[in-house]
Short mmCIF file of C-alpha atoms in Angstrom, two decimals:
data_model
loop_
_atom_site.label_atom_id
_atom_site.label_comp_id
_atom_site.label_asym_id
_atom_site.label_seq_id
_atom_site.Cartn_x
_atom_site.Cartn_y
_atom_site.Cartn_z
CA UNK F 275 130.18 183.98 8.90
CA UNK F 276 129.41 186.41 11.63
CA UNK F 277 127.35 185.00 14.49
CA UNK F 278 126.00 187.13 17.28
CA UNK F 279 126.39 186.12 20.93
CA UNK F 280 122.64 186.28 21.40
CA UNK F 281 122.02 183.72 18.63
CA UNK F 282 124.56 181.32 20.16
CA UNK F 283 122.93 181.60 23.58
CA UNK F 284 119.50 181.03 22.06
CA UNK F 285 120.70 177.88 20.31
CA UNK F 286 122.29 176.53 23.49
CA UNK F 287 119.17 177.21 25.53
CA UNK F 288 116.97 175.61 22.90
CA UNK F 289 119.09 172.46 22.79
CA UNK F 290 119.05 172.31 26.58
CA UNK F 291 115.27 172.33 26.56
CA UNK F 292 114.72 169.64 23.94
CA UNK F 293 117.65 167.31 24.72
CA UNK F 294 116.83 164.01 26.44
CA UNK F 295 118.39 163.83 29.92
CA UNK F 296 121.00 161.14 30.55
CA UNK F 297 119.51 158.59 32.87
CA UNK F 298 121.22 156.14 35.19
CA UNK F 299 120.30 152.66 34.03
CA UNK F 300 121.10 149.76 36.34
CA UNK F 301 120.75 147.34 33.43
CA UNK F 302 123.82 148.88 31.80
CA UNK F 303 126.04 148.95 34.89
CA UNK F 304 129.19 146.86 34.34
CA UNK F 305 130.16 144.07 36.71
CA UNK F 306 131.81 145.35 39.89
CA UNK F 307 129.95 148.69 39.97
CA UNK F 308 127.60 149.35 42.89
CA UNK F 309 124.11 150.56 41.95
CA UNK F 310 120.68 150.91 43.55
CA UNK F 311 117.49 148.87 43.55
CA UNK F 312 114.66 150.65 45.33
CA UNK F 313 115.86 151.59 48.78
CA UNK F 314 118.81 149.18 48.72
CA UNK F 315 122.28 149.06 47.17
CA UNK F 316 123.23 146.25 44.81
CA UNK F 317 126.54 144.82 43.57
CA UNK F 318 126.42 142.40 40.62
CA UNK F 319 122.69 141.83 41.21
CA UNK F 320 123.03 141.03 44.91
CA UNK F 321 122.31 143.15 48.01
CA UNK F 322 125.31 145.24 49.06
CA UNK F 323 125.62 146.54 52.64
CA UNK F 324 127.69 149.57 53.46
CA UNK F 325 128.31 149.23 57.20
CA UNK F 326 128.17 145.46 57.67
CA UNK F 327 130.32 142.46 56.88
CA UNK F 328 127.51 139.92 56.70
CA UNK F 329 129.26 136.97 55.08
CA UNK F 330 132.39 134.99 55.74
CA UNK F 331 133.56 136.01 52.29
CA UNK F 332 133.31 139.68 53.31
CA UNK F 333 135.28 139.03 56.49
CA UNK F 334 137.99 137.03 54.69
CA UNK F 335 138.34 139.66 51.98
CA UNK F 336 138.76 142.39 54.60
CA UNK F 337 141.39 140.47 56.58
CA UNK F 338 143.25 139.56 53.40
CA UNK F 339 143.54 143.24 52.51
CA UNK F 340 144.59 144.12 56.06
CA UNK F 341 147.28 141.44 55.97
CA UNK F 342 148.56 142.78 52.65
CA UNK F 343 148.74 146.27 54.16
CA UNK F 344 150.88 144.99 57.04
CA UNK F 345 148.24 145.46 59.75
CA UNK F 346 148.99 143.30 62.79
CA UNK F 347 146.31 144.29 65.30
CA UNK F 348 142.60 145.00 64.84
CA UNK F 349 140.44 146.74 67.43
CA UNK F 350 136.75 145.92 67.19
CA UNK F 351 133.61 146.04 69.30
CA UNK F 352 132.96 142.96 71.39
CA UNK F 353 129.54 144.49 72.06
CA UNK F 354 126.48 145.65 70.22
CA UNK F 355 123.25 145.91 72.18
CA UNK F 356 119.72 146.72 71.10
CA UNK F 357 116.36 147.01 72.83
CA UNK F 358 113.41 144.69 72.39
CA UNK F 359 111.54 147.22 70.24
CA UNK F 360 114.51 147.31 67.84
CA UNK F 361 114.69 143.54 67.47
CA UNK F 362 112.38 143.10 64.47
CA UNK F 363 114.25 145.74 62.48
CA UNK F 364 117.61 144.23 63.41
CA UNK F 365 116.54 140.79 62.22
CA UNK F 366 115.15 142.15 58.98
CA UNK F 367 118.26 144.21 58.18
CA UNK F 368 120.77 141.53 59.08
CA UNK F 369 122.27 143.68 61.85
CA UNK F 370 124.80 142.02 64.13
CA UNK F 371 123.77 142.27 67.79
CA UNK F 372 124.94 140.48 70.93
CA UNK F 373 122.53 141.71 73.63
CA UNK F 374 118.81 142.46 73.65
CA UNK F 375 117.57 144.62 76.53
CA UNK F 376 114.02 144.27 77.82
CA UNK F 377 112.34 144.79 81.20
CA UNK F 378 115.48 145.66 83.10
CA UNK F 379 117.77 142.89 81.87
CA UNK F 380 119.45 141.62 78.73
CA UNK F 381 119.52 138.28 76.97
CA UNK F 382 122.46 137.03 74.93
CA UNK F 383 122.30 136.50 71.19
CA UNK F 384 124.80 133.73 70.47
CA UNK F 385 123.13 132.80 67.18
CA UNK F 386 123.94 133.43 63.50
CA UNK F 387 123.30 137.20 63.76
CA UNK F 388 125.12 137.35 67.07
CA UNK F 389 128.22 135.84 68.57
CA UNK F 390 128.55 133.29 65.76
CA UNK F 391 129.64 136.23 63.61
CA UNK F 392 132.18 137.35 66.18
CA UNK F 393 133.40 133.75 66.37
CA UNK F 394 134.23 133.87 62.70
CA UNK F 395 135.93 137.27 62.97
CA UNK F 396 138.25 135.83 65.62
CA UNK F 397 138.81 132.68 63.55
CA UNK F 398 139.56 134.60 60.36
CA UNK F 399 141.84 137.07 62.12
CA UNK F 400 143.92 134.16 63.38
CA UNK F 401 144.04 132.67 59.89
CA UNK F 402 145.54 135.90 58.53
CA UNK F 403 147.94 136.43 61.44
CA UNK F 404 146.09 139.43 62.90
CA UNK F 405 145.52 139.90 66.63
CA UNK F 406 142.26 141.38 67.97
CA UNK F 407 141.49 143.88 70.75
CA UNK F 408 137.91 143.34 71.93
CA UNK F 409 136.06 146.22 73.62
CA UNK F 410 133.27 145.33 76.07
CA UNK F 411 131.11 148.49 76.01
CA UNK F 412 130.95 152.08 74.79
CA UNK F 413 130.83 155.27 76.85
CA UNK F 414 128.49 156.72 74.22
CA UNK F 415 125.07 155.56 73.09
CA UNK F 416 126.33 154.20 69.77
CA UNK F 417 126.30 150.41 69.50
CA UNK F 418 124.29 150.07 72.69
CA UNK F 419 126.66 151.72 75.10
CA UNK F 420 126.83 151.66 78.86
CA UNK F 421 123.84 153.97 79.28
CA UNK F 422 121.59 151.07 78.31
CA UNK F 423 122.69 149.50 81.61
CA UNK F 424 121.68 152.70 83.41
CA UNK F 425 118.35 153.07 81.62
CA UNK F 426 117.30 149.46 82.16
CA UNK F 427 118.70 148.76 85.62
CA UNK F 428 118.78 152.05 87.51
CA UNK F 429 116.08 153.98 85.64
CA UNK F 430 115.48 157.48 84.35
CA UNK F 431 116.85 160.79 85.62
CA UNK F 432 120.28 159.39 86.44
CA UNK F 433 123.77 160.71 85.78
CA UNK F 434 126.22 158.93 83.52
CA UNK F 435 128.75 158.04 86.21
CA UNK F 436 126.19 155.89 88.06
CA UNK F 437 127.30 153.08 85.78
CA UNK F 438 130.75 153.00 87.37
CA UNK F 439 129.56 152.75 90.97
CA UNK F 440 126.14 151.08 91.04
CA UNK F 441 126.50 147.42 92.18
CA UNK F 442 123.71 146.24 89.86
CA UNK F 443 125.13 147.84 86.69
CA UNK F 444 128.58 146.51 87.60
CA UNK F 445 127.23 142.99 88.12
CA UNK F 446 125.38 143.07 84.78
CA UNK F 447 128.44 144.37 82.94
CA UNK F 448 130.58 141.67 84.54
CA UNK F 449 128.09 138.98 83.52
CA UNK F 450 128.51 140.05 79.90
CA UNK F 451 132.29 140.36 80.21
CA UNK F 452 132.48 136.87 81.69
CA UNK F 453 130.51 135.51 78.73
CA UNK F 454 132.91 137.02 76.18
CA UNK F 455 136.12 136.25 78.07
CA UNK F 456 135.17 132.62 78.68
CA UNK F 457 134.26 132.23 75.02
CA UNK F 458 137.66 133.38 73.71
CA UNK F 459 140.12 133.12 76.57
CA UNK F 460 141.88 130.13 75.02
CA UNK F 461 142.42 131.92 71.72
CA UNK F 462 145.89 133.36 71.10
CA UNK F 463 144.28 135.61 68.47
CA UNK F 464 143.02 137.90 71.25
CA UNK F 465 145.57 140.68 71.73
CA UNK F 466 143.85 142.26 74.71
CA UNK F 467 140.54 142.81 76.49
CA UNK F 468 139.45 146.46 76.54
CA UNK F 469 137.20 147.57 79.40
CA UNK F 470 135.29 150.34 77.59
CA UNK F 471 135.62 152.77 74.76
CA UNK F 472 136.38 156.26 76.13
CA UNK F 473 135.04 155.86 79.68
CA UNK F 474 134.56 159.21 81.43
CA UNK F 475 132.26 160.85 83.97
CA UNK F 476 129.89 162.15 81.32
CA UNK F 477 128.47 160.64 78.18
CA UNK F 478 125.19 161.39 76.49
CA UNK F 479 123.99 161.82 80.08
CA UNK F 480 125.68 164.46 82.28
CA UNK F 481 128.18 163.75 85.02
CA UNK F 482 127.04 163.66 88.63
CA UNK F 483 128.35 165.70 91.57
CA UNK F 484 130.39 162.77 92.91
CA UNK F 485 132.43 162.42 89.73
CA UNK F 486 134.85 165.31 90.11
CA UNK F 487 138.60 165.95 89.87
CA UNK F 488 140.35 163.68 92.32
CA UNK F 489 137.42 161.28 92.71
CA UNK F 490 139.18 158.75 90.48
CA UNK F 491 135.76 157.32 89.63
CA UNK F 492 136.91 155.84 86.34
CA UNK F 493 140.33 154.79 87.69
CA UNK F 494 138.65 152.85 90.49
CA UNK F 495 136.30 151.19 88.02
CA UNK F 496 139.27 150.23 85.81
CA UNK F 497 140.90 148.56 88.81
CA UNK F 498 137.77 146.69 89.79
CA UNK F 499 137.08 145.39 86.29
CA UNK F 500 140.66 144.53 85.38
CA UNK F 501 141.04 142.60 88.65
CA UNK F 502 137.80 140.76 87.87
CA UNK F 503 138.92 139.80 84.36
CA UNK F 504 142.25 138.58 85.68
CA UNK F 505 140.39 136.03 87.80
CA UNK F 506 138.85 134.68 84.58
CA UNK F 507 141.88 134.84 82.31
CA UNK F 508 145.46 134.76 83.58
CA UNK F 509 147.12 135.17 80.19
CA UNK F 510 145.61 137.81 77.92
CA UNK F 511 146.48 141.47 78.34
CA UNK F 512 143.94 143.98 79.65
CA UNK F 513 143.71 147.67 78.81
CA UNK F 514 141.36 150.55 79.48
CA UNK F 515 140.26 151.95 76.10
CA UNK F 516 140.51 155.40 77.67
CA UNK F 517 141.18 158.73 75.99
CA UNK F 518 144.22 159.50 78.11
CA UNK F 519 142.85 162.25 80.35
CA UNK F 520 145.33 163.47 82.95
CA UNK F 521 144.85 164.77 86.47
CA UNK F 522 147.52 167.44 86.79
CA UNK F 523 147.29 169.58 89.89
CA UNK F 524 148.74 172.71 88.31
CA UNK F 525 147.22 176.18 87.80
CA UNK F 526 147.67 175.83 84.04
CA UNK F 527 145.66 172.60 83.93
CA UNK F 528 142.83 173.71 86.22
CA UNK F 529 140.47 174.88 83.49
CA UNK F 530 141.30 172.25 80.85
CA UNK F 531 139.10 169.12 80.80
CA UNK F 532 141.86 166.99 79.30
CA UNK F 533 144.23 167.76 82.17
CA UNK F 534 142.23 168.67 85.29
CA UNK F 535 140.75 165.30 86.29
CA UNK F 536 137.18 166.32 85.52
CA UNK F 537 136.77 163.22 83.36
CA UNK F 538 137.15 161.10 86.50
CA UNK F 539 140.25 159.53 85.00
CA UNK F 540 144.00 159.89 85.54
CA UNK F 541 146.23 158.43 82.86
CA UNK F 542 149.23 158.30 85.15
CA UNK F 543 147.23 156.39 87.77
CA UNK F 544 145.74 154.02 85.18
CA UNK F 545 149.18 152.72 84.31
CA UNK F 546 149.99 151.92 87.92
CA UNK F 547 147.11 149.44 88.15
CA UNK F 548 148.46 145.92 88.44
CA UNK F 549 146.17 144.34 85.86
CA UNK F 550 146.27 147.13 83.28
CA UNK F 551 149.02 145.90 80.98
CA UNK F 552 149.32 148.90 78.65
CA UNK F 553 147.88 152.37 78.24
CA UNK F 554 145.65 153.76 75.50
CA UNK F 555 144.73 157.28 74.54
CA UNK F 556 142.77 159.06 71.81
CA UNK F 557 143.18 162.42 70.14
CA UNK F 558 140.54 164.73 68.60
CA UNK F 559 141.81 168.29 69.11
CA UNK F 560 139.10 170.06 67.15
CA UNK F 561 136.28 168.33 69.01
CA UNK F 562 137.92 169.05 72.34
CA UNK F 563 138.85 172.69 71.64
CA UNK F 564 136.15 173.99 69.27
CA UNK F 565 136.50 177.59 70.48
CA UNK F 566 140.25 177.54 69.82
CA UNK F 567 140.19 176.08 66.32
CA UNK F 568 139.77 179.36 64.44
CA UNK F 569 142.12 181.67 62.58
CA UNK F 570 143.77 184.21 64.82
CA UNK F 571 143.68 182.18 68.03
CA UNK F 572 147.21 180.88 67.65
CA UNK F 573 145.96 177.33 68.23
CA UNK F 574 147.57 174.72 66.00
CA UNK F 575 145.83 171.36 65.71
CA UNK F 576 149.03 169.76 64.46
CA UNK F 577 151.21 171.17 67.26
CA UNK F 578 148.67 170.35 69.96
CA UNK F 579 148.42 166.78 68.71
CA UNK F 580 152.18 166.28 68.64
CA UNK F 581 152.47 167.52 72.22
CA UNK F 582 149.57 165.32 73.38
CA UNK F 583 151.44 162.35 71.91
CA UNK F 584 154.61 163.31 73.75
CA UNK F 585 152.75 163.83 77.01
CA UNK F 586 151.70 160.18 77.02
CA UNK F 587 155.22 158.94 76.39
CA UNK F 588 158.32 159.05 78.57
CA UNK F 589 160.60 162.03 78.83
CA UNK F 590 160.56 165.80 79.18
CA UNK F 591 157.70 167.46 77.32
CA UNK F 592 156.26 170.92 77.02
CA UNK F 593 152.89 171.90 78.43
CA UNK F 594 152.45 174.50 75.73
CA UNK F 595 149.62 172.51 74.15
CA UNK F 596 147.30 173.89 76.80
CA UNK F 597 145.93 177.07 75.22
CA UNK F 598 146.56 179.06 78.41
CA UNK F 599 150.08 177.80 79.13
CA UNK F 600 153.22 179.75 78.41
CA UNK F 601 155.50 178.18 75.81
CA UNK F 602 158.36 178.13 78.31
CA UNK F 603 156.48 176.03 80.90
CA UNK F 604 157.45 172.38 81.18
CA UNK F 605 156.01 169.31 82.79
CA UNK F 606 157.50 165.87 83.27
CA UNK F 607 155.06 163.16 82.18
CA UNK F 608 156.71 159.80 82.57
CA UNK F 609 153.71 157.55 83.17
CA UNK F 610 154.79 154.91 80.66
CA UNK F 611 158.39 155.04 81.79
CA UNK F 612 157.57 154.94 85.51
CA UNK F 613 155.13 152.07 85.09
CA UNK F 614 157.37 150.34 82.55
CA UNK F 615 154.34 149.67 80.36
CA UNK F 616 153.63 150.21 76.64
CA UNK F 617 151.42 153.05 75.45
CA UNK F 618 149.48 153.15 72.18
CA UNK F 619 147.77 155.97 70.28
CA UNK F 620 144.51 154.13 69.66
CA UNK F 621 142.36 156.71 67.85
CA UNK F 622 142.95 160.11 66.30
CA UNK F 623 141.34 162.44 63.84
CA UNK F 624 140.96 165.99 62.59
CA UNK F 625 138.39 167.80 60.53
CA UNK F 626 138.45 169.76 57.28
CA UNK F 627 139.29 173.20 58.70
CA UNK F 628 142.96 172.32 58.69
CA UNK F 629 144.83 172.15 55.40
CA UNK F 630 147.01 169.17 54.56
CA UNK F 631 145.72 166.70 57.14
CA UNK F 632 147.87 164.01 55.56
CA UNK F 633 151.02 165.87 56.52
CA UNK F 634 150.20 166.29 60.16
CA UNK F 635 148.78 162.76 60.48
CA UNK F 636 152.20 161.68 59.30
CA UNK F 637 153.78 163.96 61.90
CA UNK F 638 151.62 162.57 64.72
CA UNK F 639 152.43 158.97 63.82
CA UNK F 640 156.15 159.71 63.51
CA UNK F 641 156.08 161.51 66.86
CA UNK F 642 154.49 158.44 68.45
CA UNK F 643 157.06 156.13 66.85
CA UNK F 644 159.85 158.42 67.99
CA UNK F 645 158.75 158.56 71.64
CA UNK F 646 158.84 154.88 72.57
CA UNK F 647 155.21 154.15 71.73
CA UNK F 648 154.46 150.47 71.20
#
């Protein structure tokens, strides 16, 4: 039988109009499948939280999987601060929080939604043979970062770097650090204390005129805080949590934030500090060089990352990762070797504009393993 194309299309369109749509029915969802109930997620009829491990069962399950994967060290926030006007929402949602800021000061939450949860994380980590790096604050506003100290203690219209030099912000930070260190200093599960995540002259607030190349604002703060912690705890290691910014006094580095000291940091100097036991650095090439990450620029995210890794290890490395540097230029970066201290690649990432991220992640990790990284 001969059927015209128009009759077929008409039949399809008609069936599309009269057919009942397939609806998602939570009553038919098998066990183990996540579904919704109103504005919440549910798993097997119980509330399911995406970003939070609210129960000891959640924590144990996570550590069990980490142990099976061969993970030996976990880095986690030893901080999460909120303001008084966020408190009701935090309690209702089950959010974990350790500090509540109000009227220029903070109070500690050592209850069941606070440090009692961190207590169990440390306990469970030890049970599964996993060490923990605890970070004391964040350079950025996420998780109640260091700018809450500025906002509440110093006030409005300040620059970010005030945190590192103001006696009152330093005293408040040290009061919190002392609380955490004294709570866990007898635990061998702690791998190291970490002073801050990604400390630099600027954050969500801009940098001030005193935080410039050569000021060593962040380096000096690292020394002050690591010396302070050592008076509290003679045994655990201390590290910075920094991104690994250099201060290279070369023409090639002068215009590059990662190399010219503008961050207020100096990776080489960090490792010379007596109470900094090992170095950390991070790596996000596309965030740091957005104008370079385009076809035709000659910039390779994979190659830049591999060189950044080498620059934080011992030995002779090329400076060609700087977009303006000639491929034949060389620089000797032997911070880890000179200080005789370990170095770890603590964070890294790349976005979707690069094909085959898996391949160059593998390359970055192998480069780190092949250049005496810890």
